[in-house]
Amino acid sequence: GENVEQHPSTLSVQEGDSAVIKCTYSDSASNYFPWYKQELGKRPQLIIDIRSNVGEKKDQRIAVTLNKTAKHFSLHITETQPEDSAVYFCAASNNAGNMLTFGGGTRLMVKP
Amino acid sequence: DSGVTQTPKHLITATGQRVTLRCSPRSGDLSVYWYQQSLDQGLQFLIQYYNGEERAKGNILERFSAQQFPDLHSELNLSSLELGDSALYFCASSASAGQYEQYFGPGTRLTVT
């Protein structure tokens, strides 16, 4: 089955800096890669996703890149703000309507 | 608010007991997924139902079972509870075949004492 590795497990940045979180996956059949943000005690919230026919996708301060050959994808947050502090999870799926396999999570701390 | 609802929000029970967690998907969504989130295991897929039928099984223990009813709400039954079953249980829903995005409910925090 699919295995998703996520790094780093914790990341501390200064407000205004950029943050990058990286994930690798094992199943070459995976074709959908969402990112979720989870604040303490809250539900995982879908913030951005990318499908395998696209190399990059951007939504305001958040961008995701995908390298299918290397089987890795990354989340980029620019101009970080204290409210970006949360745990971020990457995930992979091999088809629409199929289960998600999650990475272990990254705790992002943005210092004011 | 994702539109997915879960009850109860918190559940405290003793070892050996049985509990039922309930999930209502977003209006019109046919698929329901159950995930378990514990401190040391991250988010783990348990089971998926699509329009009333079991579609996929993940790392779900035999003591756990689920079903999806004709109105599309789903229940996760956990029996013979152990301390290690303490976790957050999330359900998520997606629209139909061809829909990738999954939206999570607020979760049920289960504490087994």
PDB file of N, CA and C in Angstrom, chain A residues 31-34 36 38 40-46 49 51 57 87 89 93-104 107, chain B residues 1-2 31 33 35 37 42-45 48 55-58 88 90 94 96-107 109:
ATOM      1  N   ASN A  31      -2.474   9.867  -7.505  1.00  0.00           N
ATOM      2  CA  ASN A  31      -2.687  10.957  -8.443  1.00  0.00           C
ATOM      3  C   ASN A  31      -3.373  12.171  -7.832  1.00  0.00           C
ATOM      4  N   TYR A  32      -3.554  12.155  -6.512  1.00  0.00           N
ATOM      5  CA  TYR A  32      -4.214  13.281  -5.856  1.00  0.00           C
ATOM      6  C   TYR A  32      -3.510  13.540  -4.536  1.00  0.00           C
ATOM      7  N   PHE A  33      -3.147  14.823  -4.291  1.00  0.00           N
ATOM      8  CA  PHE A  33      -2.305  15.150  -3.148  1.00  0.00           C
ATOM      9  C   PHE A  33      -2.868  16.391  -2.443  1.00  0.00           C
ATOM     10  N   PRO A  34      -3.663  16.184  -1.405  1.00  0.00           N
ATOM     11  CA  PRO A  34      -4.208  17.325  -0.663  1.00  0.00           C
ATOM     12  C   PRO A  34      -3.331  17.678   0.528  1.00  0.00           C
ATOM     13  N   TYR A  36      -3.816  19.412   4.443  1.00  0.00           N
ATOM     14  CA  TYR A  36      -4.775  19.788   5.465  1.00  0.00           C
ATOM     15  C   TYR A  36      -4.083  20.565   6.575  1.00  0.00           C
ATOM     16  N   GLN A  38      -4.568  21.598  10.563  1.00  0.00           N
ATOM     17  CA  GLN A  38      -5.338  21.220  11.747  1.00  0.00           C
ATOM     18  C   GLN A  38      -4.891  22.056  12.945  1.00  0.00           C
ATOM     19  N   LEU A  40      -5.322  23.094  16.982  1.00  0.00           N
ATOM     20  CA  LEU A  40      -5.433  22.254  18.173  1.00  0.00           C
ATOM     21  C   LEU A  40      -6.889  21.945  18.501  1.00  0.00           C
ATOM     22  N   GLY A  41      -7.210  20.657  18.561  1.00  0.00           N
ATOM     23  CA  GLY A  41      -8.553  20.235  18.930  1.00  0.00           C
ATOM     24  C   GLY A  41      -9.594  20.395  17.852  1.00  0.00           C
ATOM     25  N   LYS A  42      -9.164  20.798  16.632  1.00  0.00           N
ATOM     26  CA  LYS A  42     -10.127  21.043  15.560  1.00  0.00           C
ATOM     27  C   LYS A  42     -10.011  19.979  14.462  1.00  0.00           C
ATOM     28  N   ARG A  43     -10.896  20.060  13.519  1.00  0.00           N
ATOM     29  CA  ARG A  43     -10.898  19.112  12.401  1.00  0.00           C
ATOM     30  C   ARG A  43      -9.799  19.464  11.397  1.00  0.00           C
ATOM     31  N   PRO A  44      -9.273  18.488  10.674  1.00  0.00           N
ATOM     32  CA  PRO A  44      -8.388  18.805   9.545  1.00  0.00           C
ATOM     33  C   PRO A  44      -9.181  19.584   8.487  1.00  0.00           C
ATOM     34  N   GLN A  45      -8.580  20.671   8.023  1.00  0.00           N
ATOM     35  CA  GLN A  45      -9.251  21.540   7.057  1.00  0.00           C
ATOM     36  C   GLN A  45      -8.458  21.528   5.760  1.00  0.00           C
ATOM     37  N   LEU A  46      -9.120  21.191   4.667  1.00  0.00           N
ATOM     38  CA  LEU A  46      -8.474  21.169   3.363  1.00  0.00           C
ATOM     39  C   LEU A  46      -8.088  22.588   2.950  1.00  0.00           C
ATOM     40  N   ASP A  49      -4.969  21.514  -2.799  1.00  0.00           N
ATOM     41  CA  ASP A  49      -4.697  20.175  -3.307  1.00  0.00           C
ATOM     42  C   ASP A  49      -4.166  20.274  -4.727  1.00  0.00           C
ATOM     43  N   ARG A  51      -3.491  17.725  -8.399  1.00  0.00           N
ATOM     44  CA  ARG A  51      -3.637  16.444  -9.075  1.00  0.00           C
ATOM     45  C   ARG A  51      -2.422  16.192  -9.942  1.00  0.00           C
ATOM     46  N   LYS A  57       0.426  24.586  -8.104  1.00  0.00           N
ATOM     47  CA  LYS A  57      -0.853  25.262  -7.910  1.00  0.00           C
ATOM     48  C   LYS A  57      -0.679  26.279  -6.809  1.00  0.00           C
ATOM     49  N   VAL A  87      -0.828  22.325  12.822  1.00  0.00           N
ATOM     50  CA  VAL A  87      -0.215  21.109  12.287  1.00  0.00           C
ATOM     51  C   VAL A  87      -0.707  20.928  10.858  1.00  0.00           C
ATOM     52  N   PHE A  89      -0.827  18.485   7.455  1.00  0.00           N
ATOM     53  CA  PHE A  89      -0.728  17.107   6.996  1.00  0.00           C
ATOM     54  C   PHE A  89      -0.778  17.059   5.475  1.00  0.00           C
ATOM     55  N   SER A  93      -3.744   9.956  -2.564  1.00  0.00           N
ATOM     56  CA  SER A  93      -4.811   9.023  -2.918  1.00  0.00           C
ATOM     57  C   SER A  93      -4.584   8.580  -4.355  1.00  0.00           C
ATOM     58  N   ASN A  94      -5.016   7.350  -4.670  1.00  0.00           N
ATOM     59  CA  ASN A  94      -4.765   6.866  -6.027  1.00  0.00           C
ATOM     60  C   ASN A  94      -5.983   6.937  -6.932  1.00  0.00           C
ATOM     61  N   ASN A  95      -7.060   7.546  -6.435  1.00  0.00           N
ATOM     62  CA  ASN A  95      -8.201   7.716  -7.316  1.00  0.00           C
ATOM     63  C   ASN A  95      -9.267   8.545  -6.612  1.00  0.00           C
ATOM     64  N   ALA A  96     -10.119   9.156  -7.391  1.00  0.00           N
ATOM     65  CA  ALA A  96     -11.246   9.888  -6.830  1.00  0.00           C
ATOM     66  C   ALA A  96     -12.108   8.935  -6.025  1.00  0.00           C
ATOM     67  N   GLY A  97     -12.508   9.382  -4.861  1.00  0.00           N
ATOM     68  CA  GLY A  97     -13.379   8.570  -4.030  1.00  0.00           C
ATOM     69  C   GLY A  97     -12.660   7.521  -3.221  1.00  0.00           C
ATOM     70  N   ASN A  98     -11.346   7.519  -3.276  1.00  0.00           N
ATOM     71  CA  ASN A  98     -10.576   6.541  -2.500  1.00  0.00           C
ATOM     72  C   ASN A  98     -10.010   7.152  -1.229  1.00  0.00           C
ATOM     73  N   MET A  99      -9.589   6.272  -0.339  1.00  0.00           N
ATOM     74  CA  MET A  99      -9.058   6.684   0.945  1.00  0.00           C
ATOM     75  C   MET A  99      -7.825   7.568   0.783  1.00  0.00           C
ATOM     76  N   LEU A 100      -7.547   8.353   1.817  1.00  0.00           N
ATOM     77  CA  LEU A 100      -6.336   9.152   1.880  1.00  0.00           C
ATOM     78  C   LEU A 100      -5.327   8.471   2.802  1.00  0.00           C
ATOM     79  N   THR A 101      -4.066   8.466   2.375  1.00  0.00           N
ATOM     80  CA  THR A 101      -2.964   8.039   3.231  1.00  0.00           C
ATOM     81  C   THR A 101      -2.226   9.301   3.647  1.00  0.00           C
ATOM     82  N   PHE A 102      -2.115   9.515   4.946  1.00  0.00           N
ATOM     83  CA  PHE A 102      -1.565  10.764   5.462  1.00  0.00           C
ATOM     84  C   PHE A 102      -0.097  10.634   5.842  1.00  0.00           C
ATOM     85  N   GLY A 103       0.614  11.741   5.720  1.00  0.00           N
ATOM     86  CA  GLY A 103       1.931  11.857   6.304  1.00  0.00           C
ATOM     87  C   GLY A 103       1.794  12.067   7.806  1.00  0.00           C
ATOM     88  N   GLY A 104       2.916  12.070   8.489  1.00  0.00           N
ATOM     89  CA  GLY A 104       2.913  12.135   9.947  1.00  0.00           C
ATOM     90  C   GLY A 104       2.618  13.511  10.532  1.00  0.00           C
ATOM     91  N   ARG A 107       4.340  20.274  12.670  1.00  0.00           N
ATOM     92  CA  ARG A 107       3.865  21.342  13.544  1.00  0.00           C
ATOM     93  C   ARG A 107       4.595  22.624  13.173  1.00  0.00           C
TER      94      ARG A 107
ATOM     95  N   ASP B   1     -16.986  25.826   8.824  1.00  0.00           N
ATOM     96  CA  ASP B   1     -17.833  24.643   9.007  1.00  0.00           C
ATOM     97  C   ASP B   1     -17.869  23.838   7.702  1.00  0.00           C
ATOM     98  N   SER B   2     -17.515  22.558   7.787  1.00  0.00           N
ATOM     99  CA  SER B   2     -17.425  21.736   6.580  1.00  0.00           C
ATOM    100  C   SER B   2     -18.781  21.213   6.125  1.00  0.00           C
ATOM    101  N   SER B  31     -20.222   9.320  -0.071  1.00  0.00           N
ATOM    102  CA  SER B  31     -19.123   8.578   0.563  1.00  0.00           C
ATOM    103  C   SER B  31     -18.853   9.091   1.966  1.00  0.00           C
ATOM    104  N   TYR B  33     -16.015   8.362   5.121  1.00  0.00           N
ATOM    105  CA  TYR B  33     -14.760   7.737   5.533  1.00  0.00           C
ATOM    106  C   TYR B  33     -14.598   7.932   7.035  1.00  0.00           C
ATOM    107  N   TYR B  35     -11.675   7.956  10.065  1.00  0.00           N
ATOM    108  CA  TYR B  35     -10.251   8.014  10.356  1.00  0.00           C
ATOM    109  C   TYR B  35     -10.057   8.081  11.871  1.00  0.00           C
ATOM    110  N   GLN B  37      -7.339   9.291  14.822  1.00  0.00           N
ATOM    111  CA  GLN B  37      -6.134  10.091  15.062  1.00  0.00           C
ATOM    112  C   GLN B  37      -5.701   9.930  16.511  1.00  0.00           C
ATOM    113  N   GLY B  42      -0.795   9.364  14.149  1.00  0.00           N
ATOM    114  CA  GLY B  42      -1.273  10.278  13.115  1.00  0.00           C
ATOM    115  C   GLY B  42      -2.687   9.939  12.698  1.00  0.00           C
ATOM    116  N   LEU B  43      -3.031  10.269  11.456  1.00  0.00           N
ATOM    117  CA  LEU B  43      -4.371  10.018  10.919  1.00  0.00           C
ATOM    118  C   LEU B  43      -4.355   8.700  10.153  1.00  0.00           C
ATOM    119  N   GLN B  44      -5.159   7.749  10.625  1.00  0.00           N
ATOM    120  CA  GLN B  44      -5.186   6.424  10.009  1.00  0.00           C
ATOM    121  C   GLN B  44      -6.584   6.144   9.471  1.00  0.00           C
ATOM    122  N   PHE B  45      -6.634   5.696   8.239  1.00  0.00           N
ATOM    123  CA  PHE B  45      -7.912   5.347   7.614  1.00  0.00           C
ATOM    124  C   PHE B  45      -8.451   4.054   8.224  1.00  0.00           C
ATOM    125  N   GLN B  48     -14.452   2.868   4.714  1.00  0.00           N
ATOM    126  CA  GLN B  48     -15.206   3.756   3.842  1.00  0.00           C
ATOM    127  C   GLN B  48     -16.510   3.098   3.415  1.00  0.00           C
ATOM    128  N   ARG B  55     -16.909   0.077   1.021  1.00  0.00           N
ATOM    129  CA  ARG B  55     -16.124   0.193  -0.213  1.00  0.00           C
ATOM    130  C   ARG B  55     -14.651  -0.139   0.022  1.00  0.00           C
ATOM    131  N   ALA B  56     -14.136   0.213   1.181  1.00  0.00           N
ATOM    132  CA  ALA B  56     -12.728  -0.040   1.443  1.00  0.00           C
ATOM    133  C   ALA B  56     -12.510  -0.170   2.938  1.00  0.00           C
ATOM    134  N   LYS B  57     -11.536  -1.004   3.290  1.00  0.00           N
ATOM    135  CA  LYS B  57     -11.193  -1.200   4.688  1.00  0.00           C
ATOM    136  C   LYS B  57      -9.724  -0.902   4.865  1.00  0.00           C
ATOM    137  N   GLY B  58      -9.410  -0.228   5.960  1.00  0.00           N
ATOM    138  CA  GLY B  58      -8.015   0.049   6.267  1.00  0.00           C
ATOM    139  C   GLY B  58      -7.622  -0.701   7.519  1.00  0.00           C
ATOM    140  N   LEU B  88      -8.954  10.555  18.769  1.00  0.00           N
ATOM    141  CA  LEU B  88      -9.956  11.360  18.065  1.00  0.00           C
ATOM    142  C   LEU B  88     -10.424  10.548  16.871  1.00  0.00           C
ATOM    143  N   PHE B  90     -12.481  10.828  13.426  1.00  0.00           N
ATOM    144  CA  PHE B  90     -13.049  11.760  12.460  1.00  0.00           C
ATOM    145  C   PHE B  90     -13.796  11.000  11.380  1.00  0.00           C
ATOM    146  N   SER B  94     -17.241  12.778   0.900  1.00  0.00           N
ATOM    147  CA  SER B  94     -17.009  13.308  -0.436  1.00  0.00           C
ATOM    148  C   SER B  94     -18.228  12.989  -1.275  1.00  0.00           C
ATOM    149  N   SER B  96     -19.105  11.925  -4.658  1.00  0.00           N
ATOM    150  CA  SER B  96     -19.453  10.736  -5.432  1.00  0.00           C
ATOM    151  C   SER B  96     -18.197  10.266  -6.157  1.00  0.00           C
ATOM    152  N   ALA B  97     -18.350   9.228  -6.917  1.00  0.00           N
ATOM    153  CA  ALA B  97     -17.242   8.791  -7.762  1.00  0.00           C
ATOM    154  C   ALA B  97     -16.831   9.962  -8.641  1.00  0.00           C
ATOM    155  N   GLY B  98     -15.542  10.197  -8.735  1.00  0.00           N
ATOM    156  CA  GLY B  98     -15.052  11.326  -9.507  1.00  0.00           C
ATOM    157  C   GLY B  98     -14.756  12.539  -8.665  1.00  0.00           C
ATOM    158  N   GLN B  99     -15.143  12.497  -7.377  1.00  0.00           N
ATOM    159  CA  GLN B  99     -14.899  13.619  -6.473  1.00  0.00           C
ATOM    160  C   GLN B  99     -13.725  13.278  -5.567  1.00  0.00           C
ATOM    161  N   TYR B 100     -12.677  14.058  -5.647  1.00  0.00           N
ATOM    162  CA  TYR B 100     -11.489  13.769  -4.859  1.00  0.00           C
ATOM    163  C   TYR B 100     -11.552  14.339  -3.445  1.00  0.00           C
ATOM    164  N   GLU B 101     -12.098  15.560  -3.326  1.00  0.00           N
ATOM    165  CA  GLU B 101     -11.970  16.286  -2.054  1.00  0.00           C
ATOM    166  C   GLU B 101     -12.757  15.619  -0.935  1.00  0.00           C
ATOM    167  N   GLN B 102     -12.114  15.497   0.219  1.00  0.00           N
ATOM    168  CA  GLN B 102     -12.768  14.963   1.407  1.00  0.00           C
ATOM    169  C   GLN B 102     -12.832  16.074   2.458  1.00  0.00           C
ATOM    170  N   TYR B 103     -14.010  16.203   3.059  1.00  0.00           N
ATOM    171  CA  TYR B 103     -14.229  17.238   4.066  1.00  0.00           C
ATOM    172  C   TYR B 103     -14.510  16.580   5.406  1.00  0.00           C
ATOM    173  N   PHE B 104     -13.781  17.029   6.421  1.00  0.00           N
ATOM    174  CA  PHE B 104     -13.819  16.376   7.719  1.00  0.00           C
ATOM    175  C   PHE B 104     -14.839  17.004   8.655  1.00  0.00           C
ATOM    176  N   GLY B 105     -15.420  16.151   9.487  1.00  0.00           N
ATOM    177  CA  GLY B 105     -16.260  16.616  10.570  1.00  0.00           C
ATOM    178  C   GLY B 105     -15.415  17.046  11.755  1.00  0.00           C
ATOM    179  N   PRO B 106     -16.055  17.536  12.821  1.00  0.00           N
ATOM    180  CA  PRO B 106     -15.315  18.065  13.973  1.00  0.00           C
ATOM    181  C   PRO B 106     -14.697  17.002  14.864  1.00  0.00           C
ATOM    182  N   GLY B 107     -15.065  15.742  14.653  1.00  0.00           N
ATOM    183  CA  GLY B 107     -14.447  14.659  15.409  1.00  0.00           C
ATOM    184  C   GLY B 107     -15.173  14.323  16.707  1.00  0.00           C
ATOM    185  N   ARG B 109     -13.951  12.879  20.429  1.00  0.00           N
ATOM    186  CA  ARG B 109     -12.802  12.518  21.265  1.00  0.00           C
ATOM    187  C   ARG B 109     -13.243  11.423  22.223  1.00  0.00           C
TER     188      ARG B 109
END
